[in-house]
Coordinates of C-alpha atoms and ligand atoms in Angstrom, one line a residue:
X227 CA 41.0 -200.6 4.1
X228 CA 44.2 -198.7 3.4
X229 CA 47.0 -201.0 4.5
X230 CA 49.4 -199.2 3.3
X231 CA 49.0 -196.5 6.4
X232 CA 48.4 -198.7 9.2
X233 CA 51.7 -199.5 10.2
X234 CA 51.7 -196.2 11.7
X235 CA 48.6 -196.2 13.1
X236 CA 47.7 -197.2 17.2
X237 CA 44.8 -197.8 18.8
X238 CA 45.9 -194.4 20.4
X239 CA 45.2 -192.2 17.2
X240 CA 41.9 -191.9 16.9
X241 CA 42.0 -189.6 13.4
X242 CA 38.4 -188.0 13.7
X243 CA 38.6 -188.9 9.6
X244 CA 39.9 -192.1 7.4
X245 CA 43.3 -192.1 5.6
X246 CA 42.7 -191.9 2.2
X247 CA 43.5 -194.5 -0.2
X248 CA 46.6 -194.5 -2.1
X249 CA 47.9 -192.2 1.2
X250 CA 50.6 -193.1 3.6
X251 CA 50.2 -192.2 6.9
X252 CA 53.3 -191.2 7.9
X253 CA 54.9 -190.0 12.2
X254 CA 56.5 -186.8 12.5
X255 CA 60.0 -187.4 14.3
X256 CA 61.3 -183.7 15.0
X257 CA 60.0 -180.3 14.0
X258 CA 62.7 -177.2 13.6
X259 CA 61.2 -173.8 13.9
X260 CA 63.7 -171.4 11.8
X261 CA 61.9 -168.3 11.9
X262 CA 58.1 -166.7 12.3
X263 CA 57.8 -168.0 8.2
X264 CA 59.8 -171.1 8.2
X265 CA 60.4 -174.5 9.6
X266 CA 61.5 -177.9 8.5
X267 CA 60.5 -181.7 10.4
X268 CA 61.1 -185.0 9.6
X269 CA 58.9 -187.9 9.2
X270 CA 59.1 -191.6 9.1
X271 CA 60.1 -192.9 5.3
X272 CA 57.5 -195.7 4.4
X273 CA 60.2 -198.9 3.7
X274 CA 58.5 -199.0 0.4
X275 CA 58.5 -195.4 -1.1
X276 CA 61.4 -194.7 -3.1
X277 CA 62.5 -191.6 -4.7
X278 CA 65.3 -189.9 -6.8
X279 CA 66.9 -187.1 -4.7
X280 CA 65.2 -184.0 -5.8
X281 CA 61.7 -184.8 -6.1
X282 CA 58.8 -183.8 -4.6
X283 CA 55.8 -185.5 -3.2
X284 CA 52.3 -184.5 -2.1
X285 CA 51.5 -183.6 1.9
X286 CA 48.9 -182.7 3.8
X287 CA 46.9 -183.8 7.4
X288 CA 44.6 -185.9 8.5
X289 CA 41.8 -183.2 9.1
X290 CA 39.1 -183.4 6.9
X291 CA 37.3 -185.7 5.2
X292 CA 39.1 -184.5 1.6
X293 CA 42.8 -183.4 2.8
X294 CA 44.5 -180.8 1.2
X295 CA 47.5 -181.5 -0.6
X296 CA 50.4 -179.7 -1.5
X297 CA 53.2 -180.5 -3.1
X298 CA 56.7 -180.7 -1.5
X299 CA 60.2 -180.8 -2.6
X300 CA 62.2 -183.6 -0.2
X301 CA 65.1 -182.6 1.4
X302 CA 67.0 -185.2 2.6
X303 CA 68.7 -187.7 -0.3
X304 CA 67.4 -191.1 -1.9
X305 CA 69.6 -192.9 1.6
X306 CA 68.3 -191.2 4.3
X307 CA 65.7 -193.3 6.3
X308 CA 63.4 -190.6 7.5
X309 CA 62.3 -187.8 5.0
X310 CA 62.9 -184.1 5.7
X311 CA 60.6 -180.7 4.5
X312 CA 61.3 -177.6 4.6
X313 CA 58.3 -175.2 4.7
X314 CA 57.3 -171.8 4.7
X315 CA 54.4 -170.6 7.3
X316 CA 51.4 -169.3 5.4
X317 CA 48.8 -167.5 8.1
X318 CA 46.1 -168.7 6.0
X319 CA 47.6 -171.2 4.0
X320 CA 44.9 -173.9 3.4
X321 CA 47.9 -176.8 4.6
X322 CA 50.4 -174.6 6.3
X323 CA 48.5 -172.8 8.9
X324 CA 47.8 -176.2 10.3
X325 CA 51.2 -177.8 9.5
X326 CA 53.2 -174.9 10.7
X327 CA 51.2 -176.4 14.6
X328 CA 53.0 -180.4 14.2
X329 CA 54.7 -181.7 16.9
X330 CA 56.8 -185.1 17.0
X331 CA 54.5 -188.4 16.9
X332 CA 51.9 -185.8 14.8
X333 CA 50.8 -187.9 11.3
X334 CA 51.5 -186.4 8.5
X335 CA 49.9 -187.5 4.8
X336 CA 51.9 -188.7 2.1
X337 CA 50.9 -189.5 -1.5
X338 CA 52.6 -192.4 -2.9
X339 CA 54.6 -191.2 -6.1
X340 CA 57.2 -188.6 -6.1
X341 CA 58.0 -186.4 -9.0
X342 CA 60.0 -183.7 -10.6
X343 CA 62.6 -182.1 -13.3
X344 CA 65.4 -180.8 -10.8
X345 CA 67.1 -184.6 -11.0
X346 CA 70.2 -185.7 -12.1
X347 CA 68.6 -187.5 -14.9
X348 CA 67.2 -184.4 -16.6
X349 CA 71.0 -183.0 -16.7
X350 CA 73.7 -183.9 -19.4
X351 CA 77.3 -184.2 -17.0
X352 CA 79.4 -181.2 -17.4
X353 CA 82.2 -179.5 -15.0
X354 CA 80.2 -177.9 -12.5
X355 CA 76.3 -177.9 -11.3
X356 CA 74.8 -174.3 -10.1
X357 CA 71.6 -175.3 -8.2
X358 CA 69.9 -171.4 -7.9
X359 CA 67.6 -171.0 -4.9
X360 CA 65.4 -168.9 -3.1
X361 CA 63.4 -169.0 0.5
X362 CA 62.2 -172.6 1.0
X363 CA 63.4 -173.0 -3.2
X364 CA 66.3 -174.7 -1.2
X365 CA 64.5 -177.9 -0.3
X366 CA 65.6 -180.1 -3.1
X367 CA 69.0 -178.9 -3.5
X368 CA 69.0 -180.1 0.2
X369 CA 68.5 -183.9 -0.8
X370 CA 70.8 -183.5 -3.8
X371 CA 73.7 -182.0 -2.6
X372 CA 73.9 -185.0 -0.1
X373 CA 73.5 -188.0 -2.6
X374 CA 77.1 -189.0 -4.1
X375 CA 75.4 -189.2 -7.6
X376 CA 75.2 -185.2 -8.0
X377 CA 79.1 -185.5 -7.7
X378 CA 80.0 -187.9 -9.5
X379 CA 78.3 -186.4 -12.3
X380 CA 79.9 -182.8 -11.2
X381 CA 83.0 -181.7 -10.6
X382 CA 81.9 -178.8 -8.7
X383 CA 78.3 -178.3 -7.1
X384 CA 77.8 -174.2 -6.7
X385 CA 74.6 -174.3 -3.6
X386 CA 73.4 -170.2 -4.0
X387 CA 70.4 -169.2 -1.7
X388 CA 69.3 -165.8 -1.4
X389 CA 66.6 -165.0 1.3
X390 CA 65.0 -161.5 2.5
X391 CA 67.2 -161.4 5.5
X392 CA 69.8 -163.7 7.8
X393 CA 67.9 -165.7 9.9
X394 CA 66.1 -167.0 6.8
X395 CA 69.6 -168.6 5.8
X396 CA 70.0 -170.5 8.7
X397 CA 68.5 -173.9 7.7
X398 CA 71.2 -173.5 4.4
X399 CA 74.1 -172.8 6.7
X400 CA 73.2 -175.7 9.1
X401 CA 72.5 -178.1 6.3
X402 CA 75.8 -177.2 4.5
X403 CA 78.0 -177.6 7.4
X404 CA 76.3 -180.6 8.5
X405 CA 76.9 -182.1 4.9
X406 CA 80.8 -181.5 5.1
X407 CA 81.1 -183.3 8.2
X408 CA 79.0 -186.1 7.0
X409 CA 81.1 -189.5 7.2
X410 CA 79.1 -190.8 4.0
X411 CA 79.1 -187.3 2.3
X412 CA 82.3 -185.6 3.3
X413 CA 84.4 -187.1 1.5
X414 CA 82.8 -186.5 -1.7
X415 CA 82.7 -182.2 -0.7
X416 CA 85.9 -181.6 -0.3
X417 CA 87.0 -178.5 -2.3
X418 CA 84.1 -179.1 -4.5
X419 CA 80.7 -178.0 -2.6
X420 CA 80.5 -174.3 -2.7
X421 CA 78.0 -172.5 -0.6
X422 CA 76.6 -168.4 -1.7
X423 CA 74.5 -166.8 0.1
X424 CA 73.1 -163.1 0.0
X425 CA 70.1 -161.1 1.5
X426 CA 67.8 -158.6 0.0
X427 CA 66.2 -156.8 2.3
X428 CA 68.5 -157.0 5.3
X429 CA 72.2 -156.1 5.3
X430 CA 74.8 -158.8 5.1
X431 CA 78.4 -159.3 3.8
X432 CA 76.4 -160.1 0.5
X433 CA 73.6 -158.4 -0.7
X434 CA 70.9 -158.3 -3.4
X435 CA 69.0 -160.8 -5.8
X436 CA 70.7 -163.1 -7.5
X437 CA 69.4 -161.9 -10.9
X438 CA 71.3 -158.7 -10.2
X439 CA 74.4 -161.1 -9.0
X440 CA 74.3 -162.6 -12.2
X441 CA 73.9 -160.1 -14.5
X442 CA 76.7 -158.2 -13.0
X443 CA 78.8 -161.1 -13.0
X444 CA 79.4 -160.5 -8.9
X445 CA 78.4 -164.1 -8.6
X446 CA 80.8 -165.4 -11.0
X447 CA 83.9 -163.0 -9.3
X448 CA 82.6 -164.3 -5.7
X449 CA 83.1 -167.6 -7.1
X450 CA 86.3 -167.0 -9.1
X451 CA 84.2 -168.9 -11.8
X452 CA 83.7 -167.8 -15.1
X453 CA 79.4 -166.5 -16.6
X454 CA 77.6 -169.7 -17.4
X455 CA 78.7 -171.3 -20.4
X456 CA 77.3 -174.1 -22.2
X457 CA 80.5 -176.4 -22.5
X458 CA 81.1 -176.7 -18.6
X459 CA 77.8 -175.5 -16.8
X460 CA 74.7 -176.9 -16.0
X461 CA 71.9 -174.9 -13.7
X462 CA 69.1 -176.2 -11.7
X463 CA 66.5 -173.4 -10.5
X464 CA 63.9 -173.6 -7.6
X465 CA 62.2 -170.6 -6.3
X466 CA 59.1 -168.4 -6.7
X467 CA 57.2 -168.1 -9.8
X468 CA 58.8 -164.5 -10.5
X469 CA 62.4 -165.8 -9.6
X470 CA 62.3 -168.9 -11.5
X471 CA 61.2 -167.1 -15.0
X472 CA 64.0 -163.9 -14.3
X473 CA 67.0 -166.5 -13.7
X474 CA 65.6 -168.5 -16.1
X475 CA 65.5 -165.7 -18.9
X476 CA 69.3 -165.7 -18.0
X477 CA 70.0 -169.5 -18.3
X478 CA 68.7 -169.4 -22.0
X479 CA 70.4 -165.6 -23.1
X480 CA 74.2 -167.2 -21.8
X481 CA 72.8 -170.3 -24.8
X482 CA 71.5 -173.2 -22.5
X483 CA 68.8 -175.2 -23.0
X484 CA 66.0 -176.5 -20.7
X485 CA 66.2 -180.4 -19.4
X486 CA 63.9 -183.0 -18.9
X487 CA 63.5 -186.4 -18.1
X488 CA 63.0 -187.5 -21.4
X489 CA 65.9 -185.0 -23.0
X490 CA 68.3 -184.2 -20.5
X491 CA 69.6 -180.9 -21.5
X492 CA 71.2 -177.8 -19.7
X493 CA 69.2 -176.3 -17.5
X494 CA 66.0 -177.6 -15.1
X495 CA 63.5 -175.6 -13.3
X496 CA 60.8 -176.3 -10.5
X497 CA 59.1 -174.1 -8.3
X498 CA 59.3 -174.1 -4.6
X499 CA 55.3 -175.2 -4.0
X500 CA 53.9 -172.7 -0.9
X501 CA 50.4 -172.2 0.7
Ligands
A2P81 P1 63.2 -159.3 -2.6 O1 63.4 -159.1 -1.1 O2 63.8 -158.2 -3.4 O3 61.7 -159.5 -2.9 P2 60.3 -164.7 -0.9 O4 60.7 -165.1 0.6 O5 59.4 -163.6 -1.0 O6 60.0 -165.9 -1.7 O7 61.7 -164.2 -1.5 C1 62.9 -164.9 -1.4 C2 64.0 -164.1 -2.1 O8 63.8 -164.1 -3.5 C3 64.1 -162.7 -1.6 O9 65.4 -162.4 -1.4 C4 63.5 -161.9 -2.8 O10 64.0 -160.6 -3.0 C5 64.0 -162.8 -4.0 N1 63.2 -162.6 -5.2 C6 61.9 -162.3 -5.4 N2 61.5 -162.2 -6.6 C7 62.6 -162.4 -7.4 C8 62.9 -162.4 -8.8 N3 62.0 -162.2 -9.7 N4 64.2 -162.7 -9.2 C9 65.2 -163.0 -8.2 N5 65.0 -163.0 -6.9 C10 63.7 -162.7 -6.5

């Protein structure tokens, strides 16, 4: 029997299949539709699972026999007492076709172990933190910008995120704004969380890819911050597959070196997991 999930569980949720073992069986608390490709919800946090903001864990639904899994970065930080995804809408995506449908009290599977590079552990402290994003890349620079840790290892913590047009900002905006008025949080942001935005493929005050950004050094004027430089800059980087190799390609040609767990170094990478 998997006791892990049954908390959760009432006589009124007849699942049509078993929870796995080694699952938790998790209720959905609120779902937030952003645009037609993407949405964020929360779910209950199982008291026992623990993670480092930043990580990601595996999700999927109680609908067949062998669920699929994919992998998700958490949004909300190490305190919060539910646990917050942010997800793109895939029209055939093997999970998010169906996930994309969840409404509150909805289960949602949850692997036990969470994961990943784009921690605080995997960075040496410097002056300032630029965490790059991307679409849904976001999502764990959503738990860590909200855990005290990233500044207290930071002096500055530089939040870019570049999506195809406006509305796909939205959940960024919301999130920062919501962060600076946060009683814990606020007090911590202060002149030292830095939100960038910019669209690609619809107009705005700031447009293009942040490759481009970069490489021009418009970033670094926007900013009134100076190219990345190995003495006072550290980068983490979550996006597509594409993204993540381009702005990574421009971590290592300014001189820094890639992180990990076991050698915290420069610069991290993870991609932002879709389908
Ligand atoms: P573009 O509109 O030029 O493709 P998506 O939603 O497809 O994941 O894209 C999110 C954002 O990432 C878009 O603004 C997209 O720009 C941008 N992007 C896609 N590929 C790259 C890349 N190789 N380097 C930097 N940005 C990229």
């Amino acid at each position: 029997m998997n006791t892990a999930a049954l908390h959760n569980l009432e006589a009124a949720d007849r699942l049509e299949f078993p929870i796995p073992a080694g699952v938790h069986a998790e209720r959905v608390v609120s779902v937030k539709h952003y645009t037609d490709r993407l949405f964020s919800f929360r779910i209950t946090r199982p008291q026992s699972f623990r993670f480092r903001s930043g990580e990601f864990v595996m999700i999927g639904l109680p609908n067949a026999e062998k669920p699929v899994f994919r992998a998700y970065s958490i949004a909300s930080p190490a305190w919060d007492e539910e646990l917050e995804f942010f997800s793109i809408k895939v029209p055939d995506g093997p999970l998010t076709q169906h996930l994309q449908k969840i409404k509150q009290g909805d289960i949602v599977l949850m692997r036990q172990k969470s994961t990943g590079t784009l921690v605080n552990d995997a960075l040496t402290p410097a002056k300032r933190l630029y965490m790059i994003s991307t679409g849904t890349g976001i999502a764990p620079f959503a738990s860590l910008i909200r855990d005290p840790e990233t500044y207290e290892k930071f002096e500055q913590v530089i939040l870019t995120h570049t999506c195809r047009d406006v509305a796909e900002l939205a959940y960024g905006e919301e999130l920062v704004a919501t962060t600076r008025e946060d009683p814990l949080i606020g007090e911590f942001t202060g002149g030292r969380l830095h939100h960038f935005t910019s669209t690609t493929r619809e107009a705005s005050s700031q447009m293009g890819r942040i490759t481009t950004l970069i490489e021009s050094g418009e970033l670094f004027r926007a900013l009134g911050t100076e190219p990345f430089d190995r003495a006072n800059d550290r980068v983490m980087i979550c996006g597509s597959m594409a993204m993540l190799k381009d702005v990574k390609a421009l971590a290592e040609r300014a001189g820094l070196k890639e992180g990990s767990n076991a050698e915290p170094a420069d610069f991290v990478v993870e991609r932002a997991f879709v389908g």
